[in-house]
Short mmCIF file of C-alpha atoms in Angstrom, two decimals:
data_model
loop_
_atom_site.label_atom_id
_atom_site.label_comp_id
_atom_site.label_asym_id
_atom_site.label_seq_id
_atom_site.Cartn_x
_atom_site.Cartn_y
_atom_site.Cartn_z
CA MET A 454 -24.42 45.33 66.17
CA LYS A 455 -23.93 46.66 69.70
CA LYS A 456 -26.97 47.73 71.70
CA THR A 457 -26.72 50.17 74.63
CA SER A 458 -29.77 51.19 76.66
CA THR A 459 -29.84 54.33 78.82
CA ARG A 460 -32.33 56.83 80.25
CA LEU A 461 -33.02 60.45 79.37
CA ALA A 462 -33.40 63.12 82.05
CA ASP A 463 -37.16 62.67 82.24
CA GLY A 464 -36.96 58.89 82.55
CA ARG A 465 -37.65 57.89 78.95
CA GLU A 466 -35.64 55.02 77.50
CA LEU A 467 -33.04 55.65 74.78
CA ILE A 468 -31.18 52.91 72.93
CA TYR A 469 -28.04 53.24 70.80
CA TYR A 470 -27.48 50.72 67.99
CA ASP A 471 -23.85 50.82 66.89
CA LEU A 472 -21.98 49.22 64.00
CA ALA A 473 -18.78 48.86 66.07
CA ASP A 474 -18.81 46.46 69.03
CA ASP A 475 -16.29 48.55 70.99
CA THR A 476 -18.35 51.78 70.98
CA VAL A 477 -18.88 53.23 74.46
CA ARG A 478 -22.09 55.14 75.20
CA ASP A 479 -21.89 56.85 78.59
CA ALA A 480 -23.04 60.40 77.82
CA VAL A 481 -25.61 61.77 80.29
CA ASP A 482 -28.67 63.82 79.36
CA ARG A 483 -27.88 67.23 80.92
CA ARG A 484 -31.22 68.87 80.19
CA PRO A 485 -33.38 69.98 83.16
CA LEU A 486 -36.47 68.02 82.02
CA ASP A 487 -39.55 67.41 84.11
CA ALA A 488 -41.13 63.97 84.05
CA THR A 489 -43.31 63.48 80.97
CA VAL A 490 -47.08 63.78 81.41
CA THR A 491 -49.28 62.04 78.85
CA THR A 492 -53.05 61.90 78.48
CA SER A 493 -53.32 59.16 75.87
CA GLU A 494 -56.68 57.38 75.89
CA ILE A 495 -58.11 54.71 73.58
CA ARG A 496 -61.78 55.10 72.71
CA HIS A 497 -63.77 52.43 70.88
CA ASP A 498 -66.11 53.42 68.04
CA VAL A 499 -69.09 51.11 68.43
CA LEU A 500 -70.46 51.90 64.94
CA LEU A 501 -67.27 51.12 63.01
CA GLY A 502 -65.74 48.67 65.44
CA ASP A 503 -62.36 50.45 65.43
CA SER A 504 -60.48 52.53 67.98
CA VAL A 505 -59.32 56.14 68.22
CA ALA A 506 -56.38 57.40 70.28
CA VAL A 507 -57.12 60.71 72.01
CA ALA A 508 -53.84 62.45 72.95
CA SER A 509 -54.35 66.14 73.73
CA HIS A 510 -50.81 66.55 75.14
CA ARG A 511 -49.42 66.34 71.60
CA GLN A 512 -50.58 69.86 70.75
CA GLY A 513 -47.35 71.25 72.21
CA ARG A 514 -44.92 69.03 70.29
CA THR A 515 -41.90 70.45 68.46
CA TYR A 516 -42.88 71.97 65.11
CA HIS A 517 -40.42 72.66 62.26
CA PRO A 518 -37.45 73.87 64.32
CA PRO A 519 -34.46 75.41 62.51
CA ALA A 520 -31.69 72.94 61.63
CA ASP A 521 -29.41 74.19 64.41
CA GLU A 522 -32.12 73.38 66.98
CA CYS A 523 -33.06 69.95 65.66
CA PRO A 524 -33.84 67.64 68.62
CA LEU A 525 -32.75 64.57 66.65
CA CYS A 526 -29.19 65.72 65.93
CA PRO A 527 -26.47 64.69 68.41
CA SER A 528 -25.79 67.00 71.36
CA GLU A 529 -22.88 69.34 70.83
CA GLY A 530 -21.43 71.67 73.48
CA ASP A 531 -24.26 73.66 75.04
CA ARG A 532 -26.74 72.62 72.33
CA LEU A 533 -28.51 69.71 74.00
CA SER A 534 -30.88 67.43 72.11
CA GLU A 535 -32.81 64.20 72.61
CA ILE A 536 -29.55 62.32 71.96
CA PRO A 537 -27.01 63.03 74.73
CA ASP A 538 -23.97 61.73 72.82
CA SER A 539 -22.01 63.77 70.26
CA SER A 540 -22.48 61.12 67.56
CA TYR A 541 -24.49 57.99 66.83
CA ASP A 542 -25.21 55.37 64.19
CA VAL A 543 -28.88 54.54 64.88
CA VAL A 544 -30.87 55.64 67.94
CA VAL A 545 -34.31 54.68 69.22
CA PHE A 546 -36.04 56.49 72.08
CA GLU A 547 -39.45 56.85 73.63
CA ASN A 548 -41.39 59.68 72.02
CA ARG A 549 -41.67 62.76 74.22
CA PHE A 550 -45.14 63.42 72.79
CA PRO A 551 -46.55 59.91 72.27
CA SER A 552 -49.91 59.11 70.70
CA LEU A 553 -49.92 55.89 72.76
CA ALA A 554 -48.55 55.48 76.27
CA GLY A 555 -48.86 53.29 79.35
CA ASP A 556 -51.76 50.85 79.12
CA SER A 557 -52.57 52.37 75.70
CA GLY A 558 -49.31 51.16 74.11
CA ARG A 559 -46.02 52.86 73.33
CA CYS A 560 -44.50 55.18 70.70
CA GLU A 561 -40.83 55.36 69.78
CA VAL A 562 -38.70 57.49 67.45
CA VAL A 563 -36.06 55.84 65.24
CA CYS A 564 -33.23 58.09 64.05
CA PHE A 565 -31.69 56.49 60.95
CA THR A 566 -28.46 58.52 60.99
CA SER A 567 -26.87 61.46 62.80
CA ASP A 568 -26.57 63.33 59.46
CA HIS A 569 -29.33 65.94 59.47
CA ASP A 570 -29.19 66.46 55.70
CA ALA A 571 -29.33 62.78 54.74
CA SER A 572 -32.33 60.63 53.81
CA PHE A 573 -32.96 56.93 54.07
CA ALA A 574 -32.25 56.65 50.34
CA SER A 575 -28.78 58.13 50.86
CA LEU A 576 -27.75 55.63 53.54
CA SER A 577 -25.10 53.03 52.87
CA GLU A 578 -26.23 49.42 52.69
CA ARG A 579 -24.44 48.78 55.98
CA GLN A 580 -26.31 51.61 57.70
CA ALA A 581 -29.67 50.50 56.22
CA ARG A 582 -29.01 46.99 57.54
CA LEU A 583 -28.44 48.45 61.00
CA VAL A 584 -31.84 50.16 60.79
CA LEU A 585 -33.41 46.83 59.83
CA ASP A 586 -31.74 45.20 62.83
CA ALA A 587 -33.03 47.98 65.09
CA TRP A 588 -36.59 47.55 63.75
CA THR A 589 -36.32 43.82 64.39
CA ASP A 590 -34.97 44.23 67.91
CA ARG A 591 -37.66 46.74 68.85
CA THR A 592 -40.37 44.48 67.41
CA SER A 593 -39.10 41.69 69.63
CA GLU A 594 -38.84 43.84 72.77
CA LEU A 595 -42.18 45.61 72.35
CA SER A 596 -44.04 42.39 71.59
CA HIS A 597 -43.37 41.27 75.17
CA LEU A 598 -45.06 44.27 76.77
CA PRO A 599 -48.41 43.21 78.28
CA SER A 600 -50.23 46.18 76.71
CA VAL A 601 -49.01 45.50 73.14
CA ASP A 602 -50.84 43.46 70.48
CA GLN A 603 -49.23 44.80 67.29
CA VAL A 604 -45.95 46.52 66.39
CA PHE A 605 -45.88 48.98 63.48
CA CYS A 606 -42.56 50.36 62.15
CA PHE A 607 -42.92 53.20 59.64
CA GLU A 608 -41.39 56.30 58.10
CA ASN A 609 -43.18 59.50 57.17
CA ARG A 610 -41.03 61.52 54.77
CA GLY A 611 -41.73 65.07 53.59
CA ALA A 612 -43.62 68.14 54.75
CA GLU A 613 -46.53 67.18 52.48
CA ILE A 614 -47.02 64.08 54.61
CA GLY A 615 -47.09 66.19 57.77
CA VAL A 616 -43.53 65.64 58.99
CA THR A 617 -42.56 68.30 61.53
CA LEU A 618 -38.89 67.31 61.99
CA GLN A 619 -36.74 67.18 58.86
CA HIS A 620 -34.02 64.96 60.32
CA PRO A 621 -34.20 61.46 58.71
CA HIS A 622 -36.22 59.38 61.15
CA GLY A 623 -39.14 57.03 61.49
CA GLN A 624 -41.42 55.86 64.26
CA ILE A 625 -42.66 52.69 65.91
CA TYR A 626 -46.20 52.42 67.27
CA ALA A 627 -46.96 49.53 69.61
CA TYR A 628 -50.74 49.22 69.62
CA PRO A 629 -52.84 47.61 72.38
CA PHE A 630 -55.13 46.13 69.70
CA THR A 631 -55.04 44.71 66.18
CA THR A 632 -55.25 47.64 63.78
CA PRO A 633 -58.27 47.91 61.44
CA ARG A 634 -56.19 47.51 58.27
CA THR A 635 -54.57 44.34 59.56
CA ALA A 636 -57.94 43.01 60.69
CA LEU A 637 -59.28 43.49 57.15
CA MET A 638 -56.36 41.51 55.74
CA LEU A 639 -56.85 38.72 58.28
CA ARG A 640 -60.56 38.44 57.43
CA GLN A 641 -59.69 38.12 53.75
CA VAL A 642 -57.02 35.52 54.57
CA ALA A 643 -59.54 33.52 56.62
CA ALA A 644 -62.20 33.65 53.90
CA HIS A 645 -59.72 32.64 51.17
CA LYS A 646 -58.32 29.81 53.27
CA GLU A 647 -61.80 28.38 53.83
CA ALA A 648 -62.90 28.85 50.22
CA THR A 649 -59.81 27.18 48.74
CA GLY A 650 -59.33 24.38 51.22
CA GLY A 651 -56.27 25.88 52.86
CA GLU A 652 -54.50 28.08 50.27
CA ASN A 653 -52.73 31.13 51.64
CA LEU A 654 -54.01 34.41 50.19
CA PHE A 655 -50.69 36.26 50.51
CA ASP A 656 -48.90 33.47 48.63
CA ALA A 657 -51.52 33.59 45.89
CA VAL A 658 -51.23 37.37 45.54
CA VAL A 659 -47.42 37.36 45.36
CA GLU A 660 -47.45 34.52 42.81
CA ARG A 661 -49.96 36.38 40.65
CA GLU A 662 -48.10 39.67 40.84
CA ARG A 663 -44.73 38.09 40.00
CA ALA A 664 -46.27 36.78 36.79
CA ASP A 665 -47.71 40.16 35.78
CA GLU A 666 -46.45 43.45 34.35
CA ARG A 667 -46.53 45.37 37.61
CA VAL A 668 -43.27 43.99 39.05
CA VAL A 669 -40.86 46.88 39.67
CA LEU A 670 -37.76 44.99 40.75
CA GLU A 671 -36.90 41.54 42.04
CA GLY A 672 -33.97 40.01 43.89
CA GLU A 673 -33.21 36.50 45.02
CA HIS A 674 -35.14 36.94 48.27
CA TRP A 675 -37.42 40.00 47.74
CA VAL A 676 -39.92 41.15 45.14
CA ALA A 677 -41.45 44.63 44.74
CA PHE A 678 -44.58 45.31 42.71
CA VAL A 679 -47.37 47.81 42.21
CA PRO A 680 -50.52 45.99 43.39
CA PHE A 681 -53.38 45.31 40.98
CA ALA A 682 -55.76 47.53 42.98
CA ALA A 683 -53.26 50.18 44.15
CA HIS A 684 -54.96 52.90 46.20
CA TRP A 685 -52.29 55.56 45.65
CA PRO A 686 -50.87 57.04 42.40
CA TYR A 687 -47.46 55.45 43.05
CA GLU A 688 -47.63 52.55 45.50
CA VAL A 689 -45.23 49.61 45.80
CA HIS A 690 -45.46 46.53 48.00
CA LEU A 691 -42.22 44.79 48.97
CA TYR A 692 -42.42 41.12 50.05
CA PRO A 693 -39.84 38.55 51.10
CA LYS A 694 -40.28 35.56 48.80
CA ARG A 695 -40.36 33.23 51.78
CA ARG A 696 -43.48 34.06 53.78
CA VAL A 697 -42.80 35.04 57.40
CA PRO A 698 -45.20 36.72 59.86
CA ASP A 699 -42.87 39.47 61.06
CA LEU A 700 -39.38 40.95 60.94
CA LEU A 701 -38.19 38.35 63.44
CA GLY A 702 -38.83 35.61 60.90
CA LEU A 703 -36.44 36.90 58.21
CA ASP A 704 -33.43 34.67 57.66
CA GLU A 705 -29.91 36.03 57.21
CA ALA A 706 -30.03 35.81 53.41
CA ALA A 707 -33.14 38.02 53.26
CA ARG A 708 -31.67 40.45 55.79
CA GLU A 709 -28.48 40.75 53.79
CA GLU A 710 -30.29 41.46 50.52
CA PHE A 711 -32.91 43.85 51.93
CA PRO A 712 -30.75 47.03 52.02
CA ARG A 713 -29.81 46.77 48.34
CA VAL A 714 -33.39 46.20 47.19
CA TYR A 715 -35.00 48.77 49.48
CA LEU A 716 -32.47 51.52 48.80
CA GLU A 717 -32.91 50.99 45.06
CA LEU A 718 -36.67 51.29 45.48
CA LEU A 719 -36.42 54.53 47.48
CA ARG A 720 -34.00 56.05 44.96
CA ARG A 721 -36.40 55.27 42.15
CA PHE A 722 -39.18 56.97 44.10
CA ASP A 723 -37.10 60.13 44.18
CA ARG A 724 -36.81 60.06 40.38
CA ILE A 725 -40.46 59.46 39.48
CA PHE A 726 -41.25 63.09 38.70
CA GLY A 727 -37.92 64.11 37.19
CA GLU A 728 -34.45 65.18 38.26
CA ASN A 729 -35.44 68.79 39.05
CA GLU A 730 -38.38 67.94 41.33
CA PRO A 731 -38.05 68.12 45.15
CA PRO A 732 -37.66 64.79 46.98
CA THR A 733 -40.75 62.62 46.74
CA PRO A 734 -42.85 62.62 49.93
CA TYR A 735 -43.77 59.11 51.01
CA ILE A 736 -44.96 56.78 53.72
CA ALA A 737 -43.14 53.47 54.19
CA ALA A 738 -45.07 51.05 56.40
CA TRP A 739 -44.12 47.60 57.68
CA HIS A 740 -47.08 45.23 58.05
CA GLN A 741 -46.50 42.54 60.66
CA ALA A 742 -48.75 39.90 62.18
CA PRO A 743 -50.32 40.86 65.52
CA PHE A 744 -48.84 39.29 68.62
CA GLY A 745 -52.21 39.19 70.36
CA ALA A 746 -54.91 36.56 70.11
CA LEU A 747 -56.58 35.94 66.72
CA GLU A 748 -59.89 34.40 67.90
CA ASP A 749 -61.84 36.80 65.68
CA PHE A 750 -60.29 35.27 62.54
CA GLU A 751 -61.39 31.66 62.50
CA GLY A 752 -58.81 29.21 61.23
CA VAL A 753 -56.05 31.82 60.93
CA THR A 754 -52.74 31.75 62.81
CA ARG A 755 -49.85 34.23 62.90
CA ASP A 756 -48.00 32.11 60.37
CA ASP A 757 -50.76 32.75 57.81
CA PHE A 758 -49.84 36.46 57.74
CA ALA A 759 -47.10 37.73 55.42
CA LEU A 760 -44.65 40.40 56.48
CA HIS A 761 -44.43 43.11 53.83
CA LEU A 762 -43.64 46.78 53.39
CA GLU A 763 -46.02 49.19 51.65
CA LEU A 764 -44.42 52.30 50.16
CA PHE A 765 -46.52 55.06 48.63
CA THR A 766 -46.51 58.75 47.81
CA ILE A 767 -49.35 61.25 47.96
CA ARG A 768 -47.91 63.13 44.95
CA ARG A 769 -49.87 62.19 41.83
CA THR A 770 -47.90 64.22 39.29
CA SER A 771 -45.38 67.04 39.23
CA GLY A 772 -46.45 69.73 41.71
CA LYS A 773 -49.81 68.10 42.50
CA LEU A 774 -50.90 66.05 45.49
CA LYS A 775 -53.53 63.36 45.82
CA PHE A 776 -56.02 64.66 48.38
CA LEU A 777 -58.33 62.32 50.28
CA ALA A 778 -61.57 64.16 49.62
CA GLY A 779 -65.22 63.10 49.76
CA SER A 780 -65.10 59.54 48.43
CA GLU A 781 -61.86 58.57 50.16
CA SER A 782 -62.37 60.34 53.49
CA GLY A 783 -66.15 60.02 53.66
CA MET A 784 -66.61 56.47 52.35
CA ASN A 785 -63.08 54.99 52.27
CA VAL A 786 -63.42 54.38 48.51
CA PHE A 787 -60.17 55.35 46.81
CA ILE A 788 -60.00 56.76 43.30
CA ASN A 789 -56.57 56.32 41.75
CA ASP A 790 -55.42 58.83 39.12
CA VAL A 791 -52.58 56.66 37.78
CA PRO A 792 -53.15 53.16 36.33
CA PRO A 793 -51.04 50.70 38.37
CA GLU A 794 -49.51 49.30 35.17
CA ARG A 795 -48.30 52.76 34.17
CA ALA A 796 -46.94 53.41 37.66
CA ALA A 797 -44.93 50.18 37.54
CA GLU A 798 -43.65 51.03 34.08
CA ARG A 799 -42.49 54.44 35.28
CA LEU A 800 -40.71 52.95 38.30
CA ARG A 801 -38.88 50.52 36.03
CA GLU A 802 -37.86 53.39 33.73
CA VAL A 803 -36.21 55.40 36.49
CA ALA A 804 -33.73 52.80 37.71
CA SER A 805 -31.26 54.69 39.88
CA SER A 806 -28.17 52.91 38.57
#
């Protein structure tokens, strides 16, 4: 992998990740852009103990442009985009309309391929590995920023999820705090560790799931399963078998196997509802240990956390979505329409090969 860092016309950083070591990236952003102005602010909710990002500047962000005006495609002739070069393998750049900025963190866009009509599931294993390497590199770089406590790599896919740009891409949020969902996990890890005299909760969960009927697929270094208490109709958690706190901890064997396992999982997701259904909308979310202090979780260190990816769709059946209504949105109590055992069975049935 070759990494080349440059700057866009408004000063934002852009990084090319290339498969070939001899690739030259010297294209200049020719757009007449003014310096970006952001109003991101973090506000603490004293009743719930969590935080809210207020970012009013995002109201003017690009919304469903036609394919020939896609800002994530390479620049070509007089059609200038966020990527100055005429081609690329993988690109990461600072979001022009970030939810987090400055002392409030950082937001980046990850373009998985220059092919506008592709999807992550259609990538080659080599290309998917390059994306993994880019995620890992950005996790490392962002973790050293003084304002960053946690790095979150994710992909939103599909208009039903709220995606406004159809080009295959994901995002990275670098938060200035430990996110509420991670904090809940760490509290459970701390309580389990104390109650069992030192047992790791993540290890116990993975061991239990591997012995049950909800395993979807398993490789030498990764295992994917529908969790016992899945919140979403079709939800899969993907774990490396050797517990590591973040993407940086993966060894070469796990990195090499990841593309095959993950691409198979995504292709099965696209087949859940039948061959004639539109692509399945989903969220794919990497959970990594915070890089900040963990004083609030007594007895827990970063090494007690387990890197894993959570993949889920909001589609509950053909043509119908799972809406977060009163119970879910009002009280955060999920009601799942599909038994996890049936979801796992379906995902095993639709093997893509």
